[in-house]
């Protein structure tokens, strides 16, 4: 990690500790309203699929998911079928998962392969998407195989994660999009972690599903039966371009947490001694649709949640993937799986069930605006950025992310977080 990223992590950790000691936190300058139709309008939904999900780099996998040559996984991202692979030289590829003969997906699920054989007529593709063989080639007729490779998508492997833009013609540069946030995120070292559990859960509009990751305000109420009614509902927000971190202004109380992971045990020691793990506390939000939360049950782990738009404005998929820093033994695995089931219950039975109820209610058209409180600055920041991206033409996208690399958006929706409560 470079010096600037480490300095920023230290600055954030010190700020959190100061607020924890003083029992204070910051809020946004004002509340913010948005049209409720943004959750129900079909045209808005189509714009989000094409102008957001197909134009910005999306974190689609941890590098450790494709650890070996031939490892692959498939996904559907805003209507784009994607095949992620790793070739023999260790390079990750993102391919449009469509056979160039007549359009069947060539792979499904995840696994390890040396080639992909299309299930329709049997054309064979290499792990990098080149067309290796045409079935019954003499009968089929002469073609230039080089012109029938699977289409490639922009892919960048950075900080132990794999970022893909779901449009072969995308112009936004991944490094500009990530800014310093990526360098700090690299402190986790996800390239050497281990995928332990994964589950997919349907929900309502993707923003209703994702909004619940952007504030702690709802925790003691919606999650009173799981996290408990006395759960702290305050968050400190730290923004970096469109990305953000949410950190509670209180000491950590996580079961199984080690001293190396608990920044509050280091406050009296020189910052040069602070372990990197302790400075990565809190929830990390990777714009526009990923959250990362740390847990210590059965060993150090993270839950990575990816929220993807579904086929209609009222549908989404939440993919929960649980990674551990070290491969768990049998006893740890029991504890980790129980924690994963608990986290699935929280999100599926509480957050996503609530999202369906919101969707139905908003569908009535009888609430014209929704309101984000001063204590919901994370949601304010996210929605400002979402609107900004949708309004920006292709040729200005790189400028948008460069100009706002380390500051919240202003212009009528100020997010100056300079007020103490
Ligand atoms: Fe793939 Fe025909 S559609 S071989």
Tab-separated table of C-alpha atoms and ligand atoms in Angstrom:
chain	number	residue	atom	x	y	z
A	1	UNK	CA	0.000	0.000	0.000
A	2	UNK	CA	1.367	3.429	-0.877
A	3	UNK	CA	2.020	6.102	1.751
A	4	UNK	CA	-0.935	8.273	0.786
A	5	UNK	CA	-3.430	5.432	1.153
A	6	UNK	CA	-1.997	4.404	4.524
A	7	UNK	CA	-2.061	8.029	5.693
A	8	UNK	CA	-5.717	8.295	4.712
A	9	UNK	CA	-6.541	5.085	6.616
A	10	UNK	CA	-4.789	6.467	9.691
A	11	UNK	CA	-6.626	9.780	9.370
A	12	UNK	CA	-9.970	7.970	9.222
A	13	UNK	CA	-9.135	5.697	12.162
A	14	UNK	CA	-8.075	8.693	14.277
A	15	UNK	CA	-11.270	10.505	13.402
A	16	UNK	CA	-13.356	7.498	14.419
A	17	UNK	CA	-11.533	7.158	17.717
A	18	UNK	CA	-11.957	10.861	18.488
A	19	UNK	CA	-15.676	10.658	17.846
A	20	UNK	CA	-15.973	7.470	19.878
A	21	UNK	CA	-14.222	9.147	22.812
A	22	UNK	CA	-16.357	12.281	22.561
A	23	UNK	CA	-19.562	10.346	21.815
A	24	UNK	CA	-20.219	12.489	18.731
A	25	UNK	CA	-20.812	11.896	15.048
A	26	UNK	CA	-21.249	13.983	11.898
A	27	UNK	CA	-24.337	14.393	9.809
A	28	UNK	CA	-25.023	15.832	6.368
A	29	UNK	CA	-25.815	19.530	6.172
A	30	UNK	CA	-29.462	18.961	5.409
A	31	UNK	CA	-32.040	16.336	4.564
A	32	UNK	CA	-32.510	15.471	0.887
A	33	UNK	CA	-35.596	14.526	-1.077
A	34	UNK	CA	-35.787	12.538	-4.293
A	35	UNK	CA	-38.737	11.614	-6.510
A	36	UNK	CA	-40.228	8.318	-5.317
A	37	UNK	CA	-40.653	7.364	-8.972
A	38	UNK	CA	-36.936	6.612	-9.219
A	39	UNK	CA	-37.796	3.237	-7.673
A	40	UNK	CA	-40.742	2.482	-9.938
A	41	UNK	CA	-40.221	4.217	-13.282
A	42	UNK	CA	-39.459	1.834	-16.133
A	43	UNK	CA	-37.518	4.403	-18.195
A	44	UNK	CA	-35.375	5.336	-15.221
A	45	UNK	CA	-34.663	1.638	-14.695
A	46	UNK	CA	-33.588	1.190	-18.324
A	47	UNK	CA	-31.321	4.232	-18.028
A	48	UNK	CA	-29.683	2.730	-14.949
A	49	UNK	CA	-29.072	-0.559	-16.742
A	50	UNK	CA	-27.498	1.078	-19.778
A	51	UNK	CA	-25.944	4.313	-18.480
A	52	UNK	CA	-24.755	3.024	-15.126
A	53	UNK	CA	-24.346	-0.753	-15.068
A	54	UNK	CA	-22.915	-0.921	-18.588
A	55	UNK	CA	-20.627	2.124	-18.287
A	56	UNK	CA	-18.837	1.842	-14.938
A	57	UNK	CA	-16.409	-0.887	-13.860
A	58	UNK	CA	-18.223	-3.359	-11.615
A	59	UNK	CA	-16.512	-5.538	-9.047
A	60	UNK	CA	-17.639	-8.955	-10.256
A	61	UNK	CA	-15.300	-11.380	-8.471
A	62	UNK	CA	-12.471	-11.708	-6.006
A	63	UNK	CA	-9.234	-12.835	-7.654
A	64	UNK	CA	-9.207	-15.908	-5.397
A	65	UNK	CA	-12.412	-17.155	-7.032
A	66	UNK	CA	-10.382	-17.699	-10.203
A	67	UNK	CA	-7.264	-18.910	-8.450
A	68	UNK	CA	-6.180	-21.519	-11.011
A	69	UNK	CA	-5.736	-21.700	-14.740
A	70	UNK	CA	-9.082	-22.680	-16.286
A	71	UNK	CA	-11.217	-21.444	-13.383
A	72	UNK	CA	-14.361	-19.694	-14.598
A	73	UNK	CA	-17.651	-18.265	-13.434
A	74	UNK	CA	-20.695	-16.873	-15.205
A	75	UNK	CA	-22.960	-13.984	-14.255
A	76	UNK	CA	-25.800	-11.933	-15.679
A	77	UNK	CA	-25.161	-8.227	-15.227
A	78	UNK	CA	-27.980	-5.900	-16.233
A	79	UNK	CA	-28.918	-8.222	-19.087
A	80	UNK	CA	-25.348	-8.888	-20.216
A	81	UNK	CA	-24.283	-12.564	-19.902
A	82	UNK	CA	-20.656	-12.575	-18.720
A	83	UNK	CA	-18.060	-15.353	-18.555
A	84	UNK	CA	-15.019	-14.693	-16.349
A	85	UNK	CA	-11.990	-16.942	-16.892
A	86	UNK	CA	-8.321	-17.237	-16.032
A	87	UNK	CA	-5.919	-18.473	-18.689
A	88	UNK	CA	-2.705	-20.478	-18.380
A	89	UNK	CA	-0.549	-17.403	-18.025
A	90	UNK	CA	-2.675	-16.200	-15.105
A	91	UNK	CA	-4.487	-13.457	-17.018
A	92	UNK	CA	-8.169	-12.882	-16.206
A	93	UNK	CA	-10.602	-12.507	-19.122
A	94	UNK	CA	-14.156	-11.176	-19.222
A	95	UNK	CA	-16.088	-12.483	-22.213
A	96	UNK	CA	-19.619	-11.928	-23.418
A	97	UNK	CA	-21.071	-15.370	-22.744
A	98	UNK	CA	-22.647	-15.720	-26.180
A	99	UNK	CA	-21.673	-18.194	-28.879
A	100	UNK	CA	-20.843	-16.302	-32.049
A	101	UNK	CA	-22.610	-18.924	-34.177
A	102	UNK	CA	-26.208	-18.325	-33.164
A	103	UNK	CA	-26.173	-16.899	-29.702
A	104	UNK	CA	-26.383	-19.681	-27.111
A	105	UNK	CA	-24.503	-19.125	-23.839
A	106	UNK	CA	-21.380	-21.294	-23.982
A	107	UNK	CA	-20.915	-21.780	-20.239
A	108	UNK	CA	-23.031	-21.832	-17.104
A	109	UNK	CA	-22.379	-21.824	-13.379
A	110	UNK	CA	-18.764	-21.938	-12.248
A	111	UNK	CA	-15.944	-24.478	-12.374
A	112	UNK	CA	-12.706	-25.345	-14.132
A	113	UNK	CA	-12.355	-26.055	-17.843
A	114	UNK	CA	-9.726	-26.235	-20.553
A	115	UNK	CA	-12.224	-25.169	-23.225
A	116	UNK	CA	-15.882	-24.341	-23.635
A	117	UNK	CA	-18.118	-26.359	-25.958
A	118	UNK	CA	-21.322	-24.607	-26.960
A	119	UNK	CA	-24.266	-26.801	-25.928
A	120	UNK	CA	-26.240	-26.010	-29.110
A	121	UNK	CA	-24.100	-27.169	-32.110
A	122	UNK	CA	-20.767	-27.815	-30.435
A	123	UNK	CA	-18.481	-24.953	-31.452
A	124	UNK	CA	-15.442	-24.955	-29.178
A	125	UNK	CA	-13.821	-21.909	-27.595
A	126	UNK	CA	-10.517	-21.492	-25.779
A	127	UNK	CA	-10.411	-20.185	-22.221
A	128	UNK	CA	-9.571	-16.751	-23.642
A	129	UNK	CA	-12.622	-16.757	-25.910
A	130	UNK	CA	-10.931	-17.526	-29.233
A	131	UNK	CA	-12.866	-19.869	-31.498
A	132	UNK	CA	-10.838	-23.095	-31.495
A	133	UNK	CA	-13.021	-25.393	-33.596
A	134	UNK	CA	-16.232	-25.408	-35.616
A	135	UNK	CA	-18.292	-28.597	-35.353
A	136	UNK	CA	-18.612	-30.453	-38.704
A	137	UNK	CA	-16.428	-27.723	-40.176
A	138	UNK	CA	-16.460	-29.042	-43.748
A	139	UNK	CA	-20.229	-29.184	-43.817
A	140	UNK	CA	-20.610	-25.782	-42.201
A	141	UNK	CA	-18.540	-23.908	-44.780
A	142	UNK	CA	-15.493	-21.694	-44.772
A	143	UNK	CA	-15.272	-18.982	-42.077
A	144	UNK	CA	-12.436	-16.917	-40.649
A	145	UNK	CA	-12.281	-18.190	-37.071
A	146	UNK	CA	-10.469	-15.069	-35.924
A	147	UNK	CA	-13.634	-13.107	-36.695
A	148	UNK	CA	-15.756	-15.418	-34.545
A	149	UNK	CA	-14.015	-15.077	-31.185
A	150	UNK	CA	-16.284	-14.375	-28.220
A	151	UNK	CA	-16.515	-10.652	-27.550
A	152	UNK	CA	-14.207	-9.324	-24.875
A	153	UNK	CA	-15.163	-6.874	-22.163
A	154	UNK	CA	-12.793	-4.420	-20.463
A	155	UNK	CA	-11.404	-6.217	-17.411
A	156	UNK	CA	-8.911	-5.073	-14.789
A	157	UNK	CA	-7.603	-7.123	-11.917
A	158	UNK	CA	-6.694	-4.742	-9.118
A	159	UNK	CA	-6.322	-5.025	-5.366
A	160	UNK	CA	-7.307	-8.707	-5.307
A	161	UNK	CA	-10.588	-8.015	-7.098
A	162	UNK	CA	-11.736	-8.290	-10.715
A	163	UNK	CA	-13.492	-5.286	-12.255
A	164	UNK	CA	-15.431	-5.559	-15.496
A	165	UNK	CA	-17.309	-3.018	-17.583
A	166	UNK	CA	-20.258	-4.694	-19.290
A	167	UNK	CA	-19.811	-2.975	-22.635
A	168	UNK	CA	-16.981	-3.744	-25.080
A	169	UNK	CA	-16.911	-0.061	-26.080
A	170	UNK	CA	-16.772	1.365	-22.543
A	171	UNK	CA	-14.629	4.489	-22.154
A	172	UNK	CA	-14.348	4.986	-18.385
A	173	UNK	CA	-10.899	4.106	-17.054
A	174	UNK	CA	-10.954	1.764	-14.065
A	175	UNK	CA	-8.082	3.495	-12.252
A	176	UNK	CA	-9.816	6.856	-12.498
A	177	UNK	CA	-13.044	5.291	-11.282
A	178	UNK	CA	-11.366	3.687	-8.254
A	179	UNK	CA	-9.011	6.520	-7.366
A	180	UNK	CA	-7.275	6.173	-3.987
A	181	UNK	CA	-10.122	4.041	-2.700
A	182	UNK	CA	-8.812	1.020	-4.577
A	183	UNK	CA	-5.349	1.316	-3.099
A	184	UNK	CA	-6.792	1.346	0.437
A	185	UNK	CA	-9.097	-1.558	-0.387
A	186	UNK	CA	-5.989	-3.481	-1.408
A	187	UNK	CA	-5.114	-3.678	2.290
A	188	UNK	CA	-7.425	-6.691	2.556
A	189	UNK	CA	-5.272	-8.731	0.138
A	190	UNK	CA	-8.277	-10.592	-1.279
A	191	UNK	CA	-6.171	-12.403	-3.887
A	192	UNK	CA	-5.179	-14.993	-1.296
A	193	UNK	CA	-8.519	-15.383	0.518
A	194	UNK	CA	-10.975	-18.297	0.205
A	195	UNK	CA	-14.595	-18.380	-0.907
A	196	UNK	CA	-16.568	-20.315	1.724
A	197	UNK	CA	-20.256	-19.722	1.033
A	198	UNK	CA	-22.406	-18.065	-1.604
A	199	UNK	CA	-26.138	-17.556	-1.922
A	200	UNK	CA	-28.438	-15.480	-4.113
A	201	UNK	CA	-31.588	-13.800	-2.849
A	202	UNK	CA	-34.257	-11.985	-4.866
A	203	UNK	CA	-35.430	-8.536	-3.832
A	204	UNK	CA	-37.356	-5.532	-5.135
A	205	UNK	CA	-35.812	-2.585	-7.054
A	206	UNK	CA	-32.015	-2.776	-6.787
A	207	UNK	CA	-31.761	0.651	-5.139
A	208	UNK	CA	-34.254	-0.306	-2.436
A	209	UNK	CA	-32.068	-3.344	-1.776
A	210	UNK	CA	-28.858	-1.289	-1.820
A	211	UNK	CA	-30.159	1.658	0.231
A	212	UNK	CA	-30.212	-0.639	3.265
A	213	UNK	CA	-26.415	-0.990	2.971
A	214	UNK	CA	-25.903	2.779	3.068
A	215	UNK	CA	-27.039	3.677	6.587
A	216	UNK	CA	-27.252	2.148	10.062
A	217	UNK	CA	-30.357	4.169	10.980
A	218	UNK	CA	-32.658	1.200	10.426
A	219	UNK	CA	-30.644	-1.386	12.368
A	220	UNK	CA	-32.335	-1.272	15.794
A	221	UNK	CA	-35.802	-1.107	14.238
A	222	UNK	CA	-36.002	-3.347	11.159
A	223	UNK	CA	-33.439	-5.719	12.695
A	224	UNK	CA	-34.692	-5.567	16.277
A	225	UNK	CA	-35.232	-9.335	16.310
A	226	UNK	CA	-31.798	-10.176	14.887
A	227	UNK	CA	-29.255	-7.478	15.764
A	228	UNK	CA	-31.366	-6.257	18.697
A	229	UNK	CA	-33.319	-3.088	19.576
A	230	UNK	CA	-30.373	-1.387	21.287
A	231	UNK	CA	-28.006	-1.595	18.291
A	232	UNK	CA	-26.242	1.732	17.691
A	233	UNK	CA	-27.779	3.435	14.655
A	234	UNK	CA	-25.159	6.125	13.986
A	235	UNK	CA	-22.526	6.092	11.248
A	236	UNK	CA	-19.528	8.166	10.306
A	237	UNK	CA	-19.284	8.413	6.525
A	238	UNK	CA	-16.013	8.723	4.632
A	239	UNK	CA	-16.287	9.467	0.916
A	240	UNK	CA	-13.783	8.945	-1.843
A	241	UNK	CA	-15.209	9.790	-5.255
A	242	UNK	CA	-18.442	7.785	-5.522
A	243	UNK	CA	-17.217	5.176	-3.039
A	244	UNK	CA	-17.633	5.353	0.721
A	245	UNK	CA	-17.049	3.743	4.095
A	246	UNK	CA	-19.477	3.602	7.005
A	247	UNK	CA	-18.005	3.271	10.478
A	248	UNK	CA	-19.793	3.283	13.807
A	249	UNK	CA	-18.453	5.948	16.191
A	250	UNK	CA	-18.214	3.373	18.972
A	251	UNK	CA	-15.768	0.643	19.944
A	252	UNK	CA	-15.965	-2.689	18.158
A	253	UNK	CA	-17.906	-5.440	19.845
A	254	UNK	CA	-17.548	-8.242	17.340
A	255	UNK	CA	-17.410	-11.826	18.583
A	256	UNK	CA	-13.988	-13.373	18.046
A	257	UNK	CA	-12.292	-10.094	17.068
A	258	UNK	CA	-8.529	-10.120	17.597
A	259	UNK	CA	-6.356	-7.286	18.880
A	260	UNK	CA	-4.870	-6.867	15.413
A	261	UNK	CA	-8.326	-6.139	14.069
A	262	UNK	CA	-9.546	-3.781	16.776
A	263	UNK	CA	-8.311	-0.231	16.195
A	264	UNK	CA	-9.623	0.843	19.591
A	265	UNK	CA	-6.912	-1.248	21.248
A	266	UNK	CA	-4.210	0.730	19.439
A	267	UNK	CA	-5.155	4.300	20.219
A	268	UNK	CA	-2.354	4.770	22.788
A	269	UNK	CA	0.338	3.311	20.515
A	270	UNK	CA	2.274	5.153	17.769
A	271	UNK	CA	0.478	5.076	14.422
A	272	UNK	CA	3.528	3.436	12.890
A	273	UNK	CA	2.658	0.338	14.947
A	274	UNK	CA	-0.990	0.176	13.857
A	275	UNK	CA	-1.800	-3.021	11.977
A	276	UNK	CA	-3.344	-2.533	8.567
A	277	UNK	CA	-6.200	-4.885	9.441
A	278	UNK	CA	-7.342	-2.662	12.297
A	279	UNK	CA	-7.517	0.352	9.984
A	280	UNK	CA	-9.853	-1.412	7.546
A	281	UNK	CA	-12.782	-1.326	9.971
A	282	UNK	CA	-16.313	-0.541	8.937
A	283	UNK	CA	-18.436	-1.213	5.882
A	284	UNK	CA	-16.878	-0.531	2.487
A	285	UNK	CA	-19.193	0.571	-0.310
A	286	UNK	CA	-17.936	0.081	-3.848
A	287	UNK	CA	-20.081	2.236	-6.093
A	288	UNK	CA	-22.573	1.431	-7.441
A	289	UNK	CA	-23.620	-1.896	-5.972
A	290	UNK	CA	-21.204	-3.686	-3.633
A	291	UNK	CA	-20.743	-3.683	0.124
A	292	UNK	CA	-18.025	-5.392	2.159
A	293	UNK	CA	-18.439	-6.134	5.871
A	294	UNK	CA	-15.888	-7.766	8.178
A	295	UNK	CA	-16.650	-10.599	10.624
A	296	UNK	CA	-14.533	-12.645	13.000
A	297	UNK	CA	-16.708	-15.647	13.801
A	298	UNK	CA	-14.519	-18.729	13.222
A	299	UNK	CA	-11.651	-16.545	11.937
A	300	UNK	CA	-11.308	-13.394	9.888
A	301	UNK	CA	-13.894	-13.152	7.122
A	302	UNK	CA	-15.841	-10.720	4.974
A	303	UNK	CA	-19.314	-10.795	3.535
A	304	UNK	CA	-19.290	-9.281	0.052
A	305	UNK	CA	-22.785	-8.345	-1.121
A	306	UNK	CA	-23.388	-7.605	-4.806
A	307	UNK	CA	-26.755	-6.096	-5.697
A	308	UNK	CA	-27.699	-6.409	-9.346
A	309	UNK	CA	-30.785	-5.109	-11.143
A	310	UNK	CA	-33.241	-7.819	-12.181
A	311	UNK	CA	-35.274	-8.146	-15.353
A	312	UNK	CA	-37.807	-5.491	-14.348
A	313	UNK	CA	-37.786	-2.288	-12.306
A	314	UNK	CA	-39.223	-4.148	-9.313
A	315	UNK	CA	-36.666	-6.971	-9.232
A	316	UNK	CA	-33.077	-7.391	-8.074
A	317	UNK	CA	-30.672	-10.105	-7.018
A	318	UNK	CA	-28.476	-9.864	-3.942
A	319	UNK	CA	-25.464	-12.169	-4.140
A	320	UNK	CA	-23.887	-12.824	-0.741
A	321	UNK	CA	-20.368	-14.269	-0.897
A	322	UNK	CA	-18.479	-15.084	2.288
A	323	UNK	CA	-14.686	-15.127	2.081
A	324	UNK	CA	-12.173	-16.083	4.758
A	325	UNK	CA	-8.577	-14.986	5.011
A	326	UNK	CA	-7.476	-18.507	5.951
A	327	UNK	CA	-9.100	-21.737	4.925
A	328	UNK	CA	-11.317	-22.751	7.867
A	329	UNK	CA	-10.974	-26.105	9.633
A	330	UNK	CA	-14.067	-28.227	10.263
A	331	UNK	CA	-14.894	-26.582	13.576
A	332	UNK	CA	-14.474	-23.059	12.193
A	333	UNK	CA	-16.573	-23.984	9.197
A	334	UNK	CA	-19.531	-24.889	11.402
A	335	UNK	CA	-19.345	-21.479	13.088
A	336	UNK	CA	-18.884	-19.645	9.782
A	337	UNK	CA	-21.816	-21.397	8.141
A	338	UNK	CA	-24.038	-20.565	11.093
A	339	UNK	CA	-22.981	-16.910	10.760
A	340	UNK	CA	-23.671	-16.980	6.996
A	341	UNK	CA	-27.140	-18.412	7.631
A	342	UNK	CA	-27.768	-15.677	10.194
A	343	UNK	CA	-26.651	-12.951	7.765
A	344	UNK	CA	-28.810	-14.449	5.025
A	345	UNK	CA	-31.798	-14.429	7.370
A	346	UNK	CA	-31.194	-10.779	8.257
A	347	UNK	CA	-31.032	-9.686	4.621
A	348	UNK	CA	-33.579	-12.076	3.074
A	349	UNK	CA	-36.251	-12.040	5.774
A	350	UNK	CA	-35.867	-8.450	6.951
A	351	UNK	CA	-34.141	-6.135	4.421
A	352	UNK	CA	-35.391	-7.703	1.193
A	353	UNK	CA	-38.853	-8.504	2.526
A	354	UNK	CA	-39.057	-4.844	3.506
A	355	UNK	CA	-37.903	-3.843	0.001
A	356	UNK	CA	-40.870	-5.708	-1.537
A	357	UNK	CA	-43.225	-3.930	0.855
A	358	UNK	CA	-41.699	-0.561	-0.122
A	359	UNK	CA	-41.977	-1.447	-3.814
A	360	UNK	CA	-45.665	-2.274	-3.518
A	361	UNK	CA	-46.384	0.862	-1.515
A	362	UNK	CA	-44.402	3.158	-3.817
A	363	UNK	CA	-46.116	1.544	-6.801
A	364	UNK	CA	-49.372	3.144	-5.648
A	365	UNK	CA	-47.955	6.488	-6.776
A	366	UNK	CA	-49.288	8.126	-3.634
A	367	UNK	CA	-45.923	9.097	-2.158
A	368	UNK	CA	-44.317	11.671	-4.417
A	369	UNK	CA	-40.959	11.997	-2.689
A	370	UNK	CA	-38.709	9.983	-0.420
A	371	UNK	CA	-36.498	11.733	2.119
A	372	UNK	CA	-32.958	10.948	3.262
A	373	UNK	CA	-32.071	12.283	6.700
A	374	UNK	CA	-28.941	14.128	7.735
A	375	UNK	CA	-27.913	10.884	9.415
A	376	UNK	CA	-28.341	9.044	6.084
A	377	UNK	CA	-25.484	10.822	4.331
A	378	UNK	CA	-24.352	7.578	2.727
A	379	UNK	CA	-27.624	7.303	0.831
A	380	UNK	CA	-27.480	10.991	-0.100
A	381	UNK	CA	-23.975	10.566	-1.480
A	382	UNK	CA	-24.886	7.448	-3.438
A	383	UNK	CA	-27.990	8.941	-5.050
A	384	UNK	CA	-26.156	12.174	-5.951
A	385	UNK	CA	-23.487	10.142	-7.697
A	386	UNK	CA	-26.024	7.934	-9.413
A	387	UNK	CA	-27.818	10.991	-10.807
A	388	UNK	CA	-24.501	12.533	-11.851
A	389	UNK	CA	-23.410	9.427	-13.753
A	390	UNK	CA	-26.750	9.123	-15.552
A	391	UNK	CA	-26.539	12.775	-16.608
A	392	UNK	CA	-22.959	12.568	-17.911
A	393	UNK	CA	-22.274	11.792	-21.573
A	394	UNK	CA	-19.665	9.187	-22.497
A	395	UNK	CA	-17.032	11.728	-23.463
A	396	UNK	CA	-17.185	13.418	-20.016
A	397	UNK	CA	-17.249	10.329	-17.789
A	398	UNK	CA	-13.516	10.254	-17.077
A	399	UNK	CA	-13.601	13.931	-16.150
A	400	UNK	CA	-16.520	13.391	-13.776
A	401	UNK	CA	-14.594	10.824	-11.759
A	402	UNK	CA	-11.345	12.792	-11.838
A	403	UNK	CA	-12.858	16.078	-10.699
A	404	UNK	CA	-14.579	14.492	-7.721
A	405	UNK	CA	-11.851	12.087	-6.723
A	406	UNK	CA	-11.818	12.933	-3.034
A	407	UNK	CA	-14.762	15.131	-2.285
A	408	UNK	CA	-18.489	14.780	-2.000
A	409	UNK	CA	-20.665	16.254	-4.693
A	410	UNK	CA	-22.097	19.670	-4.030
A	411	UNK	CA	-24.202	21.767	-6.403
A	412	UNK	CA	-27.509	22.015	-4.647
A	413	UNK	CA	-27.171	18.801	-2.708
A	414	UNK	CA	-24.361	19.699	-0.415
A	415	UNK	CA	-22.879	16.861	1.534
A	416	UNK	CA	-20.550	18.989	3.587
A	417	UNK	CA	-20.151	16.876	6.657
A	418	UNK	CA	-19.010	19.601	8.996
A	419	UNK	CA	-21.715	19.589	11.630
A	420	UNK	CA	-21.328	17.966	14.986
A	421	UNK	CA	-24.343	16.468	16.720
B	1	LIG	FE1	-23.252	-22.224	-30.397
B	1	LIG	FE2	-24.503	-23.032	-32.540
B	1	LIG	S1	-25.158	-21.525	-31.136
B	1	LIG	S2	-22.631	-23.746	-31.763
